[in-house]
Coordinates of C-alpha atoms in Angstrom, one line a residue:
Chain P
X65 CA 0.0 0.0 0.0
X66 CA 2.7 2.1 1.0
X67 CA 4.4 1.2 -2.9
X68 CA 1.3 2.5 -4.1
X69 CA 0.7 -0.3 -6.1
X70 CA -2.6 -0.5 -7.9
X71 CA -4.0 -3.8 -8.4
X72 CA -7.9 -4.3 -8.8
X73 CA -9.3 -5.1 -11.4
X74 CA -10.4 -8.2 -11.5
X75 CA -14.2 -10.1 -10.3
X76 CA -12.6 -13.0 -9.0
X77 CA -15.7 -14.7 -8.4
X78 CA -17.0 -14.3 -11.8
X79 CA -13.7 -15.6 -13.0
X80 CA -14.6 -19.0 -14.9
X81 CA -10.8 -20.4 -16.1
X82 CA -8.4 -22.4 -13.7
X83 CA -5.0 -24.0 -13.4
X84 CA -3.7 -26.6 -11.4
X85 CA 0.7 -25.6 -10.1
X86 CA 2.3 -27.1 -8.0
X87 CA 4.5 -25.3 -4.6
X88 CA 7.0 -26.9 -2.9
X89 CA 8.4 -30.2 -2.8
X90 CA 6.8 -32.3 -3.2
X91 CA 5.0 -30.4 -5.1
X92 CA 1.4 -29.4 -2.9
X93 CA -1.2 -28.9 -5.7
X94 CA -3.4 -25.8 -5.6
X95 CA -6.3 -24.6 -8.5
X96 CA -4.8 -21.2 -9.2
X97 CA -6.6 -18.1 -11.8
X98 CA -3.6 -17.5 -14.4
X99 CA -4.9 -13.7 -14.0
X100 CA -2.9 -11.1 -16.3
X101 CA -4.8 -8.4 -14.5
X102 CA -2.4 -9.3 -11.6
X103 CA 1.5 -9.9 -10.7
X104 CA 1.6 -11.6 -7.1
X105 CA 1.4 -15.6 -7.0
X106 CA -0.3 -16.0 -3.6
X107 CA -2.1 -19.6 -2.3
X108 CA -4.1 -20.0 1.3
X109 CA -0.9 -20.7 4.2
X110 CA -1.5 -23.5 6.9
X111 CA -1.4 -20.9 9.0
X112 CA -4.2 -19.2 8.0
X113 CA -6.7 -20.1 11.3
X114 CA -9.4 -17.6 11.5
X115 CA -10.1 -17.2 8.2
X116 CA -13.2 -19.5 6.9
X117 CA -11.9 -19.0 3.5
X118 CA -9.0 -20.7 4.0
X119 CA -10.3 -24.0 5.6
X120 CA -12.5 -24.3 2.2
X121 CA -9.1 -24.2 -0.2
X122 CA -6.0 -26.2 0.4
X123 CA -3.6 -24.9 2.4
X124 CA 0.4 -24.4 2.1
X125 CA 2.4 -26.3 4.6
X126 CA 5.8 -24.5 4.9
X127 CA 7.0 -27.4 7.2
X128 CA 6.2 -30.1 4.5
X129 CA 8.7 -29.0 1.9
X130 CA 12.5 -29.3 1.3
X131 CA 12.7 -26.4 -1.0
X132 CA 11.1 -23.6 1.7
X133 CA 12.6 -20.6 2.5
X134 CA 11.7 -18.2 4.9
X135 CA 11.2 -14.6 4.2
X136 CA 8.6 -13.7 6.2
X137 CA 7.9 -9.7 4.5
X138 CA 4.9 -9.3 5.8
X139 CA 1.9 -8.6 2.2
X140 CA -1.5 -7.4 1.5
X141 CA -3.5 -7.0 -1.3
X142 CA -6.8 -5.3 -1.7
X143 CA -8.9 -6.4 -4.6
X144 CA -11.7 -4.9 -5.3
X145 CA -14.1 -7.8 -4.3
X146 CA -12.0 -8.6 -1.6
X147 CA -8.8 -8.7 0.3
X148 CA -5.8 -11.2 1.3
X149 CA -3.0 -10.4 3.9
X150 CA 0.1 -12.7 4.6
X151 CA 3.6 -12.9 4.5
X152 CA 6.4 -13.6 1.6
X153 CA 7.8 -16.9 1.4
X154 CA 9.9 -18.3 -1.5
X155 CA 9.8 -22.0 -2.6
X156 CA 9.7 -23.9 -6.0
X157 CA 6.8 -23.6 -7.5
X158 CA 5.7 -26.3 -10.4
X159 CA 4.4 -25.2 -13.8
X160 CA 3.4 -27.7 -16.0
X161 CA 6.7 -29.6 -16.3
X162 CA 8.4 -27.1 -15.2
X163 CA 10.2 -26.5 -11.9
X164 CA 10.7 -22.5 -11.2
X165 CA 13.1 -22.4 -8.5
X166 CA 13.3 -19.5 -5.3
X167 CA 9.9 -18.1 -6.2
X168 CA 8.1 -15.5 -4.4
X169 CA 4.9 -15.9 -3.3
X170 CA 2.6 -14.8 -0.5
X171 CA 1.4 -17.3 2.1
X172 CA -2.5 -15.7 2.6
X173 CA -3.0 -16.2 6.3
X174 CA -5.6 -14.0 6.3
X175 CA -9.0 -13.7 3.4
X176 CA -11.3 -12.3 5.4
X177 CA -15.4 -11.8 3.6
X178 CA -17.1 -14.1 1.4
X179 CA -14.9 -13.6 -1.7
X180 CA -12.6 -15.8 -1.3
X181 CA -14.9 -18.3 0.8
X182 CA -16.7 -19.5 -1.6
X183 CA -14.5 -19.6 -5.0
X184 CA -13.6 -22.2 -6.5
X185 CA -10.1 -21.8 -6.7
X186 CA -7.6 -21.6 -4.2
X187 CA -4.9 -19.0 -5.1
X188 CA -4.0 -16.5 -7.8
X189 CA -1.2 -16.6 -9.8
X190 CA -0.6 -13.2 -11.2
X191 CA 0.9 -12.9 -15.0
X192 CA 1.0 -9.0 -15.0
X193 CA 4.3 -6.8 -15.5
X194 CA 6.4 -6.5 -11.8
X195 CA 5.6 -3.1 -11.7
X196 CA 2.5 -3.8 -10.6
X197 CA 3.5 -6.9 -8.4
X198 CA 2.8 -5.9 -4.6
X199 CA 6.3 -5.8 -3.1
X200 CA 7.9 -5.7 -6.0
X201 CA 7.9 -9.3 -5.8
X202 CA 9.2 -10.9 -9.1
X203 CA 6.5 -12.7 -10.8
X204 CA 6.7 -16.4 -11.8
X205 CA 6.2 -15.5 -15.4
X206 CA 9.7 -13.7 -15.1
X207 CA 11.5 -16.3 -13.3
X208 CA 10.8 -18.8 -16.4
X209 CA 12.3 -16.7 -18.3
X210 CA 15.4 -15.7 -15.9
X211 CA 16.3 -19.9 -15.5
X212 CA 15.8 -20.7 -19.1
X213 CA 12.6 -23.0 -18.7
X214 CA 11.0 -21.1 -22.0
X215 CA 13.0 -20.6 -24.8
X216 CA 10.7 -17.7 -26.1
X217 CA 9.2 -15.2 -23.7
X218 CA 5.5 -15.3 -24.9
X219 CA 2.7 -16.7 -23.4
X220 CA -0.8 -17.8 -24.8
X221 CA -4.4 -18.3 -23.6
X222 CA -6.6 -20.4 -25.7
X223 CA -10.1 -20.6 -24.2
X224 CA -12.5 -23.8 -25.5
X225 CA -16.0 -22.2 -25.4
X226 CA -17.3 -25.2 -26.4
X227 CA -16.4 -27.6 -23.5
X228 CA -18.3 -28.8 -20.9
X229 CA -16.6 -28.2 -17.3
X230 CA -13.3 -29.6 -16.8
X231 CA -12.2 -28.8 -20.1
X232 CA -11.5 -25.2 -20.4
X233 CA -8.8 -24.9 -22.7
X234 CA -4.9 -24.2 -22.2
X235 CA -2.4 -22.0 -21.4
X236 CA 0.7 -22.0 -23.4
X237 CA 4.0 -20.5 -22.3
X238 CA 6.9 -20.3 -24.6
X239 CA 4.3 -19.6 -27.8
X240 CA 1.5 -20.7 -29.4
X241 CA -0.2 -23.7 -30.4
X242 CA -1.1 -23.2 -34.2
X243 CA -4.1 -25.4 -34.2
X244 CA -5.4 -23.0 -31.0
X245 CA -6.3 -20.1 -33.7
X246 CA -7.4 -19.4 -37.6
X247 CA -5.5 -16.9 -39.5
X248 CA -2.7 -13.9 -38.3
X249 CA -2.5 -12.4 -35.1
X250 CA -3.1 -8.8 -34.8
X251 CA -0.6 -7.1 -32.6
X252 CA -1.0 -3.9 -30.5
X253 CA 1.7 -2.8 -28.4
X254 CA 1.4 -2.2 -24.2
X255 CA 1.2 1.7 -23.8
X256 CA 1.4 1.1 -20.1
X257 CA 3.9 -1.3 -18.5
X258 CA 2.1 -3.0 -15.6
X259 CA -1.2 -4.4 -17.3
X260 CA -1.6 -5.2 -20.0
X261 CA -2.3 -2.6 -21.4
X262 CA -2.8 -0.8 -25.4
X263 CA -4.7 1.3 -27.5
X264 CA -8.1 0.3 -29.3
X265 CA -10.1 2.5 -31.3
X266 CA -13.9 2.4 -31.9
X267 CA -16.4 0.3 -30.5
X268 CA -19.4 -0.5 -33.3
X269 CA -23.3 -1.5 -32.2
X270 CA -24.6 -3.0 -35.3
X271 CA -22.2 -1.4 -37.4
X272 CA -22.7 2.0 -36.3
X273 CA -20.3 3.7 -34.0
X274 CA -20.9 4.6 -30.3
X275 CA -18.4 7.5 -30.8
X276 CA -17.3 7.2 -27.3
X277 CA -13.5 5.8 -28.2
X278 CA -13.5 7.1 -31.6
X279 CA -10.8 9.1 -30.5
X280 CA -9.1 6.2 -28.6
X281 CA -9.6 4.1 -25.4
X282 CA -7.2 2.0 -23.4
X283 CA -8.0 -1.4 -23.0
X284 CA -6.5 -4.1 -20.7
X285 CA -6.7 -8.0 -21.5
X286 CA -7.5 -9.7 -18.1
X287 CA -7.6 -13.3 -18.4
X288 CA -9.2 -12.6 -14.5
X289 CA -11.9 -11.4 -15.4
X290 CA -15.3 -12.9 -16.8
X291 CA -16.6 -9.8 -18.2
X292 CA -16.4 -7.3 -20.3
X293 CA -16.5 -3.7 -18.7
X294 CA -16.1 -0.4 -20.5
X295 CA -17.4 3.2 -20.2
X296 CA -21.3 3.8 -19.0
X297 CA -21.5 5.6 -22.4
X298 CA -21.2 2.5 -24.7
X299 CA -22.7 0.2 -22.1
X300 CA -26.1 2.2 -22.0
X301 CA -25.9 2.0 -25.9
X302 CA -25.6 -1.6 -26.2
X303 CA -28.4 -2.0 -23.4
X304 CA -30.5 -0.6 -25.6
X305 CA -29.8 -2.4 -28.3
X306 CA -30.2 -6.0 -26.9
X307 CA -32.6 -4.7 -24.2
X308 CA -31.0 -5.2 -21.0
X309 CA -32.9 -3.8 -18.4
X310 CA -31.0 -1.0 -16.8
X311 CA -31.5 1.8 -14.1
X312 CA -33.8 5.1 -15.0
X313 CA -31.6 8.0 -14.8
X314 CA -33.5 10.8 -13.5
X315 CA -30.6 13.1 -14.1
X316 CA -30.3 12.1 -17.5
X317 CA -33.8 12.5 -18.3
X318 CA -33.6 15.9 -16.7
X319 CA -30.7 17.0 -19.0
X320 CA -32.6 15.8 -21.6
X321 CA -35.5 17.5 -21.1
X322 CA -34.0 20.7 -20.2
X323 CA -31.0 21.0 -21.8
X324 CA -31.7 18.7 -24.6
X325 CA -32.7 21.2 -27.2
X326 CA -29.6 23.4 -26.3
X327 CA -27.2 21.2 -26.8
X328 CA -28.4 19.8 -29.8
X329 CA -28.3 23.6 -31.3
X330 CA -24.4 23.9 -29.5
X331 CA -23.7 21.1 -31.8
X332 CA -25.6 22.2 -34.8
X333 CA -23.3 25.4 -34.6
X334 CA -20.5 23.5 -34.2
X335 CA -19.3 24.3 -30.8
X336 CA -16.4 22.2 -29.9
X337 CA -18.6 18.9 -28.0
X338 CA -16.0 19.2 -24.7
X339 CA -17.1 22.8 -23.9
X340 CA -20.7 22.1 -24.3
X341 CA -21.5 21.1 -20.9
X342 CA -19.7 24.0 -19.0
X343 CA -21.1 26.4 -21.8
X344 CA -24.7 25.3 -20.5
X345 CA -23.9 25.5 -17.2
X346 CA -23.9 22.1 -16.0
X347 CA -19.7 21.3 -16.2
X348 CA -16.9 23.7 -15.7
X349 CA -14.3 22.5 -18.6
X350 CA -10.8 22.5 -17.4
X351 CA -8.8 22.3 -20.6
X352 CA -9.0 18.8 -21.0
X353 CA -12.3 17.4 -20.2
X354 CA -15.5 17.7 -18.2
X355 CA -15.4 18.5 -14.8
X356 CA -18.5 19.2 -12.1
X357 CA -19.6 22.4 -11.6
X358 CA -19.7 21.3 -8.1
X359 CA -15.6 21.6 -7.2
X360 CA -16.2 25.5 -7.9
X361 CA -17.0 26.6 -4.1
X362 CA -18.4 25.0 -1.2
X363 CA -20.8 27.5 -1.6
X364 CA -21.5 27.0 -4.9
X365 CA -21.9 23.5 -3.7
X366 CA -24.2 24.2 -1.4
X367 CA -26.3 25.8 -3.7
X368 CA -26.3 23.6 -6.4
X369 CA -26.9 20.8 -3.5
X370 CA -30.2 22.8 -3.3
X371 CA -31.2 23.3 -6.7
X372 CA -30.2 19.6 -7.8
X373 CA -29.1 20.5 -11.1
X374 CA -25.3 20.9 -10.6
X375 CA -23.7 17.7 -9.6
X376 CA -21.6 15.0 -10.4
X377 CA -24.2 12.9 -12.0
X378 CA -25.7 15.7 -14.2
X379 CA -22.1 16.8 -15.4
X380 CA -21.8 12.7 -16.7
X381 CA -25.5 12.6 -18.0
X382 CA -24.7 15.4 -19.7
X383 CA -21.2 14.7 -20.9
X384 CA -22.7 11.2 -22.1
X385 CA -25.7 13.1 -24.0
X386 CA -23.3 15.0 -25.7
X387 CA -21.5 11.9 -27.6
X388 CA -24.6 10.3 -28.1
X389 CA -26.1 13.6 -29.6
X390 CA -23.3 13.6 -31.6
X391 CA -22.8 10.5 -32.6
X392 CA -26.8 10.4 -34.1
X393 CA -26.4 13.9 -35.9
X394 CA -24.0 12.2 -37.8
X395 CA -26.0 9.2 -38.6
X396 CA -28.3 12.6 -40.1
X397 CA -31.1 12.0 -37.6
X398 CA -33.5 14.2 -37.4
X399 CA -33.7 16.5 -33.9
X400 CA -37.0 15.2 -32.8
X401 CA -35.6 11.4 -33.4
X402 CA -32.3 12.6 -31.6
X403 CA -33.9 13.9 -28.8
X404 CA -36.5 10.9 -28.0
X405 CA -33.7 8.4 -28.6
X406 CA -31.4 10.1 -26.2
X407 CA -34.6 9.6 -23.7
X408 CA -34.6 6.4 -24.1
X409 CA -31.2 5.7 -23.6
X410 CA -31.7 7.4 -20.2
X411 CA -33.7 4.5 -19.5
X412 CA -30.9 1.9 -20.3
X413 CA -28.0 3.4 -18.0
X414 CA -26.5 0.0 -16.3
X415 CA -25.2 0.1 -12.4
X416 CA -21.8 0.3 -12.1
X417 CA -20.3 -3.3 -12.1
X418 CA -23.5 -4.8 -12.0
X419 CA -25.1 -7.4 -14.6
X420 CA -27.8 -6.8 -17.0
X421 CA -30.3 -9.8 -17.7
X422 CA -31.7 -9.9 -21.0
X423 CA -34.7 -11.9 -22.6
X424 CA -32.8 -15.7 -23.9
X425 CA -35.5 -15.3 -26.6
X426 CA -34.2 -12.3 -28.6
X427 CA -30.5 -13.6 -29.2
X428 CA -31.5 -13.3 -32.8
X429 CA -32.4 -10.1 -33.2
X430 CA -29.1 -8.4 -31.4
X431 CA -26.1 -6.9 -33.0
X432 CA -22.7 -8.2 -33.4
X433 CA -20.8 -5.6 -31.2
X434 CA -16.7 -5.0 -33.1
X435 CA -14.1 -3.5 -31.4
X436 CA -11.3 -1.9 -33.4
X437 CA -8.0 -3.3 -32.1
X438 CA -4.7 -2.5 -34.6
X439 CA -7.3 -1.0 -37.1
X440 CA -9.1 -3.9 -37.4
X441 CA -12.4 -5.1 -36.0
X442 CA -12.8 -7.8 -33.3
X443 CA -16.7 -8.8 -33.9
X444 CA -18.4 -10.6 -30.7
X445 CA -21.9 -12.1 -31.9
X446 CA -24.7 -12.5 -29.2
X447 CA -24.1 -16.0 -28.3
X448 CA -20.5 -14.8 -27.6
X449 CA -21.6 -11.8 -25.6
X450 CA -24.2 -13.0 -23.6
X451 CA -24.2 -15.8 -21.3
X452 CA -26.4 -18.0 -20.2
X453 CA -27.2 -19.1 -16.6
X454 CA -29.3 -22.4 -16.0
X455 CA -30.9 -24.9 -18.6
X456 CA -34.5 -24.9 -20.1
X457 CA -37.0 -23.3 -19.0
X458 CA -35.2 -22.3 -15.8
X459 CA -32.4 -20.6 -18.1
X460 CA -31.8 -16.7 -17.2
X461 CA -29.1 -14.9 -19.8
X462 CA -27.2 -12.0 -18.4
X463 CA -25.4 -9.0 -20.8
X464 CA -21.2 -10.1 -21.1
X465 CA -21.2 -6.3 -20.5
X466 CA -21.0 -4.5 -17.5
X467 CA -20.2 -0.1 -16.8
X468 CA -17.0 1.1 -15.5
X469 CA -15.6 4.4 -15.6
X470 CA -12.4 5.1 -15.2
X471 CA -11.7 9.0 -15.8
X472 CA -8.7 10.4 -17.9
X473 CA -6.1 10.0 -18.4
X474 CA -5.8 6.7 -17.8
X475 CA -9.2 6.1 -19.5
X476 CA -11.8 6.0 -20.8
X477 CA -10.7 1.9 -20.4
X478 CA -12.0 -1.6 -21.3
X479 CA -11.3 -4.4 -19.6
X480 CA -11.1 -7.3 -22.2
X481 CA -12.4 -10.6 -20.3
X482 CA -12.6 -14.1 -20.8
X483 CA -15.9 -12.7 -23.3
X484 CA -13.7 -11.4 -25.4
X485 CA -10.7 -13.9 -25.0
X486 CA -13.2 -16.8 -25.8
X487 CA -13.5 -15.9 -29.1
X488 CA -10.2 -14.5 -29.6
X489 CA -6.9 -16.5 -28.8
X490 CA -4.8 -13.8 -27.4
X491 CA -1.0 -13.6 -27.2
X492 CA 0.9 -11.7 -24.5
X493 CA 4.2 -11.1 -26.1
X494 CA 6.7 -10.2 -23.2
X495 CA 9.7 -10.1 -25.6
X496 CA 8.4 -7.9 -27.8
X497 CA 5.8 -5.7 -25.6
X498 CA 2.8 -6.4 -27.2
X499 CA -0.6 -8.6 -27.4
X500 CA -1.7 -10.2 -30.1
X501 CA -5.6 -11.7 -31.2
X502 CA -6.7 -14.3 -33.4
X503 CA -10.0 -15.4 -34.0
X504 CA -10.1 -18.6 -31.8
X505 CA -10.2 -22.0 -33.2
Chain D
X35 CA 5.9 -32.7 -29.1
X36 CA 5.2 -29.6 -27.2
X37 CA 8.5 -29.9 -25.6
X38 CA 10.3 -30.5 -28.7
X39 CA 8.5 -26.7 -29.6
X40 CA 9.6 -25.4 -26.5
X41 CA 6.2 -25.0 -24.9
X42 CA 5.0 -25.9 -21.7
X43 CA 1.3 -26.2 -21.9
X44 CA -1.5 -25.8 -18.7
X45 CA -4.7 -27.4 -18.9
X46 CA -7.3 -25.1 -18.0
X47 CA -10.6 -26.2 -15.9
X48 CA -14.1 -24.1 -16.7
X49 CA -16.5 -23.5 -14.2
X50 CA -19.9 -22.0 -15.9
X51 CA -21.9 -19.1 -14.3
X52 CA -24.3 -20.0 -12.0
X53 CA -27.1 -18.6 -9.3
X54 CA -24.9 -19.1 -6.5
X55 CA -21.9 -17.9 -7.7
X56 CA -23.9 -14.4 -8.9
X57 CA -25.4 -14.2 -5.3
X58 CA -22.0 -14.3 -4.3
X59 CA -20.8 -12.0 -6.2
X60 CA -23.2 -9.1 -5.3
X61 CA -22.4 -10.2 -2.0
X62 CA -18.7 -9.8 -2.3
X63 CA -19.4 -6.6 -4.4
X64 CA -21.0 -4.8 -1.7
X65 CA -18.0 -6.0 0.5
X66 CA -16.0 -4.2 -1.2
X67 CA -17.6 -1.4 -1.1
X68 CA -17.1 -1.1 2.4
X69 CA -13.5 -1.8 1.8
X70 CA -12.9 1.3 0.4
X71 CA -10.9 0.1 -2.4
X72 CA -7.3 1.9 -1.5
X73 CA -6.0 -0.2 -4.5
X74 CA -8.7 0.1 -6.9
X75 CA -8.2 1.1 -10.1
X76 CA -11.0 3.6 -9.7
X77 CA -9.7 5.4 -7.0

């Protein structure tokens, strides 16, 4: 914490893909996330005693191995779900066939909630840049490639959508398997050592553009997490377009409403779209982007606290009706169609990280959703996108998409999830910094 | 063969979505909620 290291990313309990390693030796087996949203290798310690979690998951028994060595750094990590606390140890750890020798890792002695209680897997092991690693700890990932086990230093995930549990699919580390994926790879490179991190462009409903990351959004490829999340913007879109039930905005029908015809006319006279919302009184615009009228003054604060029209949440509706606004006048949509669709989208805004259930019956009718990754589009189709909970008459499907905002400049960001890395066999290239996607075989 | 390539390949176990697991999730969600996040991303 005191490193400042950020790491939090991932639903772990969503998380659907795991690995069996081995630590120690002999080796003790544990079910492990290979997680490239994360850097640390941690597993539940024997002496983890009031922790229900831990007596659910097995355990690591310092005691029991030849190969233990005590370092006793004392390590916590605070996901967002959840939280684990222990202490560094360092002992072989078996990948595979492979032995990685003097590894890091943290002996969780304490995973305190229901996060951890009731998941299926026992530990995480973390395949995420150092910089990110809490403790700087080295990651295992870098330790093959220190003692030679690999002889190239790429890894790849290869997720069988197909297979019935128990046969999830395969990671690869030293390449790719060639009968894993159809056609070239497209590579991006990682703009931001830590995740895995790089550029995409825009994200089409249908075809048509959502606007949002037309001029670029980060993206991160988290093999540790089940979803796919991105800005509210694009979210609230595609709810409308598959009908996922979302939450009623009032703010966002009130910006309509009131400010609606306004900014539509801002637009018309080509106002530049990122002063629009401070021009009609709603955000101040610091240069750069959008900010709440409400930092001003704590008296201002006050005030607008009074009138309800100046806060956080009508600076975002308002940011958001802007791009959508936008983004229809060049479709060459008339301003009463503009206007009522806009409404409607008000009615589509999803919660932050939660899921959206749609009807199993109207797979048909929805739209492929691309993402534009190296300037080419990554298509999901509906049966990749939405997932399906139960059998038969009992079966409920839930959106693959959830909302999260994650302010400049570090994003607008997407977090690409095992959604997206079902359908697309992606490569994490450490040699060469970059990532790599390939429609899945 | 694999070794003969140079790769070290780890089968992978799926676990499907189900009720229990969502509940679960919600739960954990509003957990860490009250965690505060320090980490987070977000924050």
């Amino acid at each position: 914490e005191d490193e400042g290291d950020i790491v939090a990313l991932q639903n772990y309990m969503n998380a659907q893909y795991f690995g069996e390693i081995g630590v120690g030796t002999p080796p003790q087996k544990f079910t492990v996330i290979f997680d490239t949203g994360s850097s640390n290798l941690w597993v539940p310690s024997a002496k983890c005693y009031f922790s229900i979690a831990c007596y659910f998951h097995s355990r690591y028994k310092a005691g029991q191995s030849s190969t233990y060595k005590k370092n006793g750094k004392p390590a916590a990590i605070q996901y967002g779900t959840g939280s684990i606390a222990g202490y560094f140890s360092e002992d072989s750890v078996t990948v595979g066939d492979l032995v990685v020798k003097d590894q890091e890792f943290i002996e969780a002695t304490k995973e305190p909630g229901v996060t951890f209680m009731v998941a299926k897997f026992d530990g995480i092991l973390g395949l995420g840049f150092q910089e990110i690693s809490v403790g700087k700890a080295v990651p295992v990932w870098y330790k093959m490639i220190e003692q030679g086990l690999i002889s190239d230093p790429v890894f790849s995930f290869w997720f069988n959508r197909h297979a019935g549990e128990g046969e999830g699919g395969e990671i690869v580390f030293g390449g790719m398997d060639p009968k894993h994926y159809i056609g070239e790879h497209t590579y991006v490179p990682v703009t931001q050592k830590g995740y895995w991190q790089f550029d995409m462009g825009d994200v089409l409903v249908g075809g048509k553009s959502t606007g949002f990351c037309a001029g670029g959004c980060a993206a991160i490829a988290d093999s540790g997490t089940s979803l796919l999340a991105g800005p509210t913007a694009i979210i609230t879109e595609i709810n409308e377009k598959i009908g996922a039930a979302g939450v009623v905005s009032q703010e966002c029908k009130t910006v309509v409403s009131q400010y609606g015809q306004q900014i539509l006319d801002l637009l018309l006279a080509e106002t530049q779209p990122k002063k629009i919302c401070s021009q009609v009184g709603l955000c101040t615009f610091d240069g750069t982007r959008g900010v709440s009228a409400g930092i001003r003054s704590v008296v201002d604060d006050e005030a607008e606290k009074s009138n309800g029209l100046h806060s956080d949440p009508m600076c975002n509706a308002c940011e958001m009706a802007v791009v959508w606004m936008q983004n229809q006048l060049s479709q060459n949509k008339t301003q009463d169609v503009i206007l009522n669709y806009i409404n409607q989208l008000c009615d589509r805004l999803p919660s932050p990280m939660g899921e959206s259930s749609v009807d199993c019956g109207s797979l048909a009718s929805m739209p492929e959703i691309e993402f534009t990754i190296g300037g080419k589009k990554f298509a999901l189709k509906p049966e990749e996108y939405i997932l399906k909970v139960g059998e038969g008459p009992a079966a409920q499907c839930i959106s693959g998409f959830t909302a999260m905002d994650i302010p400049p400049p570090r994003g607008p960001l997407w977090i690409l999830g095992d959604v997206f890395m079902g359908p697309y066999h992606t490569v994490f290239d450490y040699g060469k910094l970059r990532v790599g996607f390939a429609k899945a075989a | 063969a694999s070794e003969a390539e140079g790769l070290v390949r780890i089968a992978l176990k799926k676990r499907p979505i189900d009720q229990n697991n969502r509940v679960a999730t919600r739960l954990s969600g509003e957990e860490g909620q009250h965690l505060g996040g320090a980490n987070s991303l977000g924050s």
